[in-house]
PDB file of C-alpha atoms in Angstrom:
ATOM      1  CA  UNK R   1      -6.376  77.782  28.198  1.00  0.00           C
ATOM      2  CA  UNK R   2      -4.929  78.173  31.855  1.00  0.00           C
ATOM      3  CA  UNK R   3      -6.874  79.809  33.156  1.00  0.00           C
ATOM      4  CA  UNK R   4      -9.727  77.543  32.137  1.00  0.00           C
ATOM      5  CA  UNK R   5      -7.796  74.395  33.885  1.00  0.00           C
ATOM      6  CA  UNK R   6      -7.212  75.930  36.999  1.00  0.00           C
ATOM      7  CA  UNK R   7     -11.159  77.438  36.794  1.00  0.00           C
ATOM      8  CA  UNK R   8     -12.034  73.553  36.725  1.00  0.00           C
ATOM      9  CA  UNK R   9      -9.312  72.467  38.891  1.00  0.00           C
ATOM     10  CA  UNK R  10     -11.504  74.966  41.570  1.00  0.00           C
ATOM     11  CA  UNK R  11     -14.490  74.532  40.879  1.00  0.00           C
ATOM     12  CA  UNK R  12     -14.416  70.383  40.859  1.00  0.00           C
ATOM     13  CA  UNK R  13     -11.938  70.859  43.961  1.00  0.00           C
ATOM     14  CA  UNK R  14     -15.496  73.868  45.487  1.00  0.00           C
ATOM     15  CA  UNK R  15     -17.592  70.125  44.122  1.00  0.00           C
ATOM     16  CA  UNK R  16     -14.798  67.706  46.686  1.00  0.00           C
ATOM     17  CA  UNK R  17     -14.796  69.627  49.335  1.00  0.00           C
ATOM     18  CA  UNK R  18     -18.996  70.054  50.166  1.00  0.00           C
ATOM     19  CA  UNK R  19     -19.073  66.453  49.266  1.00  0.00           C
ATOM     20  CA  UNK R  20     -16.997  65.885  51.897  1.00  0.00           C
ATOM     21  CA  UNK R  21     -18.542  68.480  54.075  1.00  0.00           C
ATOM     22  CA  UNK R  22     -21.352  66.576  53.559  1.00  0.00           C
ATOM     23  CA  UNK R  23     -20.216  63.816  54.700  1.00  0.00           C
ATOM     24  CA  UNK R  24     -19.180  64.808  57.102  1.00  0.00           C
ATOM     25  CA  UNK R  25     -22.123  66.483  58.488  1.00  0.00           C
ATOM     26  CA  UNK R  26     -24.535  62.562  58.018  1.00  0.00           C
ATOM     27  CA  UNK R  27     -20.879  61.485  59.714  1.00  0.00           C
ATOM     28  CA  UNK R  28     -22.006  63.027  63.326  1.00  0.00           C
ATOM     29  CA  UNK R  29     -25.151  61.895  63.281  1.00  0.00           C
ATOM     30  CA  UNK R  30     -24.318  58.303  62.754  1.00  0.00           C
ATOM     31  CA  UNK R  31     -23.880  56.319  66.731  1.00  0.00           C
ATOM     32  CA  UNK R  32     -21.058  53.797  65.934  1.00  0.00           C
ATOM     33  CA  UNK R  33     -20.368  51.289  68.494  1.00  0.00           C
ATOM     34  CA  UNK R  34     -17.238  49.271  68.719  1.00  0.00           C
ATOM     35  CA  UNK R  35     -16.693  45.931  70.380  1.00  0.00           C
ATOM     36  CA  UNK R  36     -13.576  43.824  70.625  1.00  0.00           C
ATOM     37  CA  UNK R  37     -14.799  40.528  69.773  1.00  0.00           C
ATOM     38  CA  UNK R  38     -12.686  38.460  71.481  1.00  0.00           C
ATOM     39  CA  UNK R  39     -12.436  39.748  75.233  1.00  0.00           C
ATOM     40  CA  UNK R  40     -16.427  39.837  74.679  1.00  0.00           C
ATOM     41  CA  UNK R  41     -16.478  36.950  73.900  1.00  0.00           C
ATOM     42  CA  UNK R  42     -14.069  35.219  76.161  1.00  0.00           C
ATOM     43  CA  UNK R  43     -14.822  37.004  79.343  1.00  0.00           C
ATOM     44  CA  UNK R  44     -18.506  35.393  79.258  1.00  0.00           C
ATOM     45  CA  UNK R  45     -18.808  32.836  81.662  1.00  0.00           C
ATOM     46  CA  UNK R  46     -20.261  30.321  79.343  1.00  0.00           C
ATOM     47  CA  UNK R  47     -16.659  30.505  77.932  1.00  0.00           C
ATOM     48  CA  UNK R  48     -14.781  29.671  81.062  1.00  0.00           C
ATOM     49  CA  UNK R  49     -17.085  27.170  82.328  1.00  0.00           C
ATOM     50  CA  UNK R  50     -16.381  25.968  78.900  1.00  0.00           C
ATOM     51  CA  UNK R  51     -12.979  26.484  79.043  1.00  0.00           C
ATOM     52  CA  UNK R  52     -12.773  24.326  82.722  1.00  0.00           C
ATOM     53  CA  UNK R  53     -14.328  21.559  80.245  1.00  0.00           C
ATOM     54  CA  UNK R  54     -11.689  21.217  77.951  1.00  0.00           C
ATOM     55  CA  UNK R  55      -9.688  21.569  79.637  1.00  0.00           C
ATOM     56  CA  UNK R  56     -10.829  19.208  81.753  1.00  0.00           C
ATOM     57  CA  UNK R  57     -10.581  17.176  78.668  1.00  0.00           C
ATOM     58  CA  UNK R  58      -7.893  17.692  77.727  1.00  0.00           C
ATOM     59  CA  UNK R  59      -6.148  16.516  81.202  1.00  0.00           C
ATOM     60  CA  UNK R  60      -8.211  13.206  81.012  1.00  0.00           C
ATOM     61  CA  UNK R  61      -6.301  12.311  77.947  1.00  0.00           C
ATOM     62  CA  UNK R  62      -2.855  13.633  78.246  1.00  0.00           C
ATOM     63  CA  UNK R  63      -3.463  10.871  81.421  1.00  0.00           C
ATOM     64  CA  UNK R  64      -4.248   8.406  78.964  1.00  0.00           C
ATOM     65  CA  UNK R  65      -2.075   9.218  76.785  1.00  0.00           C
ATOM     66  CA  UNK R  66       0.988   9.319  79.730  1.00  0.00           C
ATOM     67  CA  UNK R  67      -0.649   5.770  80.943  1.00  0.00           C
ATOM     68  CA  UNK R  68       0.081   4.139  77.408  1.00  0.00           C
ATOM     69  CA  UNK R  69       3.457   5.739  77.099  1.00  0.00           C
ATOM     70  CA  UNK R  70       4.351   4.281  79.880  1.00  0.00           C
ATOM     71  CA  UNK R  71       2.884   1.097  79.423  1.00  0.00           C
ATOM     72  CA  UNK R  72       5.116   1.223  75.888  1.00  0.00           C
ATOM     73  CA  UNK R  73       8.333   2.349  77.527  1.00  0.00           C
ATOM     74  CA  UNK R  74       8.503  -0.339  79.631  1.00  0.00           C
ATOM     75  CA  UNK R  75       7.780  -3.282  77.370  1.00  0.00           C
ATOM     76  CA  UNK R  76      10.621  -1.669  75.327  1.00  0.00           C
ATOM     77  CA  UNK R  77      12.558  -2.083  78.229  1.00  0.00           C
ATOM     78  CA  UNK R  78      12.256  -5.432  79.146  1.00  0.00           C
ATOM     79  CA  UNK R  79      12.250  -6.882  75.271  1.00  0.00           C
ATOM     80  CA  UNK R  80      16.015  -4.723  75.525  1.00  0.00           C
ATOM     81  CA  UNK R  81      16.639  -7.011  78.476  1.00  0.00           C
ATOM     82  CA  UNK R  82      15.109 -10.053  77.966  1.00  0.00           C
ATOM     83  CA  UNK R  83      15.605  -9.801  74.149  1.00  0.00           C
ATOM     84  CA  UNK R  84      19.033 -12.419  73.880  1.00  0.00           C
ATOM     85  CA  UNK R  85      16.851 -15.042  77.098  1.00  0.00           C
ATOM     86  CA  UNK R  86      14.215 -14.910  73.536  1.00  0.00           C
ATOM     87  CA  UNK R  87      13.374 -17.080  70.991  1.00  0.00           C
ATOM     88  CA  UNK R  88      13.463 -15.664  67.107  1.00  0.00           C
ATOM     89  CA  UNK R  89      10.376 -16.078  66.594  1.00  0.00           C
ATOM     90  CA  UNK R  90       8.842 -14.997  70.193  1.00  0.00           C
ATOM     91  CA  UNK R  91      11.508 -11.964  69.508  1.00  0.00           C
ATOM     92  CA  UNK R  92       9.179 -11.117  66.631  1.00  0.00           C
ATOM     93  CA  UNK R  93       6.267 -11.611  68.368  1.00  0.00           C
ATOM     94  CA  UNK R  94       7.496  -8.877  71.205  1.00  0.00           C
ATOM     95  CA  UNK R  95       8.732  -6.189  68.255  1.00  0.00           C
ATOM     96  CA  UNK R  96       5.078  -6.857  66.970  1.00  0.00           C
ATOM     97  CA  UNK R  97       3.210  -5.947  69.640  1.00  0.00           C
ATOM     98  CA  UNK R  98       5.127  -2.898  70.455  1.00  0.00           C
ATOM     99  CA  UNK R  99       4.896  -2.110  67.317  1.00  0.00           C
ATOM    100  CA  UNK R 100       1.288  -2.622  67.214  1.00  0.00           C
ATOM    101  CA  UNK R 101       1.292  -0.425  70.665  1.00  0.00           C
ATOM    102  CA  UNK R 102       2.417   2.684  69.360  1.00  0.00           C
ATOM    103  CA  UNK R 103       0.289   2.444  66.003  1.00  0.00           C
ATOM    104  CA  UNK R 104      -2.352   1.980  68.980  1.00  0.00           C
ATOM    105  CA  UNK R 105      -0.997   5.108  70.505  1.00  0.00           C
ATOM    106  CA  UNK R 106      -0.481   6.998  67.545  1.00  0.00           C
ATOM    107  CA  UNK R 107      -4.110   7.059  67.234  1.00  0.00           C
ATOM    108  CA  UNK R 108      -5.035   7.595  70.424  1.00  0.00           C
ATOM    109  CA  UNK R 109      -3.359  11.048  70.416  1.00  0.00           C
ATOM    110  CA  UNK R 110      -5.065  12.214  66.931  1.00  0.00           C
ATOM    111  CA  UNK R 111      -8.213  11.094  68.458  1.00  0.00           C
ATOM    112  CA  UNK R 112      -7.516  13.316  71.697  1.00  0.00           C
ATOM    113  CA  UNK R 113      -6.382  16.425  68.527  1.00  0.00           C
ATOM    114  CA  UNK R 114     -10.051  16.133  67.394  1.00  0.00           C
ATOM    115  CA  UNK R 115     -11.814  15.700  70.242  1.00  0.00           C
ATOM    116  CA  UNK R 116      -9.960  19.087  71.657  1.00  0.00           C
ATOM    117  CA  UNK R 117     -10.883  20.570  69.075  1.00  0.00           C
ATOM    118  CA  UNK R 118     -13.675  19.355  68.262  1.00  0.00           C
ATOM    119  CA  UNK R 119     -14.960  20.891  71.157  1.00  0.00           C
ATOM    120  CA  UNK R 120     -13.098  23.964  71.167  1.00  0.00           C
ATOM    121  CA  UNK R 121     -15.434  23.778  67.949  1.00  0.00           C
ATOM    122  CA  UNK R 122     -19.244  23.290  69.849  1.00  0.00           C
ATOM    123  CA  UNK R 123     -17.668  26.494  72.435  1.00  0.00           C
ATOM    124  CA  UNK R 124     -17.445  28.772  69.513  1.00  0.00           C
ATOM    125  CA  UNK R 125     -20.176  27.659  67.689  1.00  0.00           C
ATOM    126  CA  UNK R 126     -22.364  28.158  70.539  1.00  0.00           C
ATOM    127  CA  UNK R 127     -21.092  31.692  71.986  1.00  0.00           C
ATOM    128  CA  UNK R 128     -20.858  32.750  68.158  1.00  0.00           C
ATOM    129  CA  UNK R 129     -23.733  32.171  67.853  1.00  0.00           C
ATOM    130  CA  UNK R 130     -25.460  33.922  70.696  1.00  0.00           C
ATOM    131  CA  UNK R 131     -22.925  36.991  70.304  1.00  0.00           C
ATOM    132  CA  UNK R 132     -24.522  38.064  67.006  1.00  0.00           C
ATOM    133  CA  UNK R 133     -28.093  37.323  67.696  1.00  0.00           C
ATOM    134  CA  UNK R 134     -27.004  39.771  71.536  1.00  0.00           C
ATOM    135  CA  UNK R 135     -25.132  42.944  68.583  1.00  0.00           C
ATOM    136  CA  UNK R 136     -27.462  42.730  66.769  1.00  0.00           C
ATOM    137  CA  UNK R 137     -30.324  43.526  69.347  1.00  0.00           C
ATOM    138  CA  UNK R 138     -28.018  45.364  71.448  1.00  0.00           C
ATOM    139  CA  UNK R 139     -27.476  47.507  67.584  1.00  0.00           C
ATOM    140  CA  UNK R 140     -31.100  47.519  67.139  1.00  0.00           C
ATOM    141  CA  UNK R 141     -32.327  48.803  70.473  1.00  0.00           C
ATOM    142  CA  UNK R 142     -29.844  51.357  71.106  1.00  0.00           C
ATOM    143  CA  UNK R 143     -30.491  52.715  68.213  1.00  0.00           C
ATOM    144  CA  UNK R 144     -27.182  51.912  66.087  1.00  0.00           C
ATOM    145  CA  UNK R 145     -25.985  53.040  62.893  1.00  0.00           C
ATOM    146  CA  UNK R 146     -23.630  50.530  63.113  1.00  0.00           C
ATOM    147  CA  UNK R 147     -20.947  48.310  65.341  1.00  0.00           C
ATOM    148  CA  UNK R 148     -17.529  47.648  64.255  1.00  0.00           C
ATOM    149  CA  UNK R 149     -15.113  44.912  65.325  1.00  0.00           C
ATOM    150  CA  UNK R 150     -11.694  46.860  67.230  1.00  0.00           C
ATOM    151  CA  UNK R 151      -9.378  45.124  66.049  1.00  0.00           C
ATOM    152  CA  UNK R 152     -10.971  45.914  61.821  1.00  0.00           C
ATOM    153  CA  UNK R 153     -10.040  49.559  62.764  1.00  0.00           C
ATOM    154  CA  UNK R 154      -7.071  51.787  63.552  1.00  0.00           C
ATOM    155  CA  UNK R 155      -8.020  54.414  65.608  1.00  0.00           C
ATOM    156  CA  UNK R 156     -11.550  54.379  67.564  1.00  0.00           C
ATOM    157  CA  UNK R 157     -12.400  56.541  70.569  1.00  0.00           C
ATOM    158  CA  UNK R 158     -12.892  54.865  73.662  1.00  0.00           C
ATOM    159  CA  UNK R 159     -16.363  56.358  74.374  1.00  0.00           C
ATOM    160  CA  UNK R 160     -17.875  54.289  72.251  1.00  0.00           C
ATOM    161  CA  UNK R 161     -16.284  50.707  73.251  1.00  0.00           C
ATOM    162  CA  UNK R 162     -19.478  48.640  73.816  1.00  0.00           C
ATOM    163  CA  UNK R 163     -18.035  44.847  74.440  1.00  0.00           C
ATOM    164  CA  UNK R 164     -18.190  45.182  78.402  1.00  0.00           C
ATOM    165  CA  UNK R 165     -22.380  45.680  77.739  1.00  0.00           C
ATOM    166  CA  UNK R 166     -21.840  43.141  75.199  1.00  0.00           C
ATOM    167  CA  UNK R 167     -20.493  40.401  77.557  1.00  0.00           C
ATOM    168  CA  UNK R 168     -22.859  41.562  80.630  1.00  0.00           C
ATOM    169  CA  UNK R 169     -26.283  40.291  77.606  1.00  0.00           C
ATOM    170  CA  UNK R 170     -23.808  36.791  76.231  1.00  0.00           C
ATOM    171  CA  UNK R 171     -24.104  35.913  79.947  1.00  0.00           C
ATOM    172  CA  UNK R 172     -27.726  36.853  80.970  1.00  0.00           C
ATOM    173  CA  UNK R 173     -28.602  34.882  77.236  1.00  0.00           C
ATOM    174  CA  UNK R 174     -29.709  31.217  78.007  1.00  0.00           C
TER     175      UNK R 174
END
């Protein structure tokens, strides 16, 4: 019975080795490329322009918030310095105005964050849709069987890196 198990194991091993051999032969004919997606997208002219727009928007929002923050700060100082001389009604009114200014500041801060996030999303969507189109076209024209994203794999021979080609094509795409 041990001989049968031994022969069976040997036959199964041989069949398994032959399948691996066939897969290796088939894999040799595959044309595979890989892309560092982040690098390909971030190095495009569109992305660079978009980041400048995003930075300008952020700078504008920061200025607006700093101006409002300065007003709030000044109101707090004025209120603190004059509170003893004010009537209780006037003091309550000034405190209410200050509270409204703080609430407005928080709203504007949240609006600014949402506007920046929306602009960043638009940029990513715009480049992302071009990216898919360019990679698909590049893969078909280049006869690739597979194009994979670099971060997904542990090792890829650098000769298969097509990141620079994709970045150039993305820049050429209008």
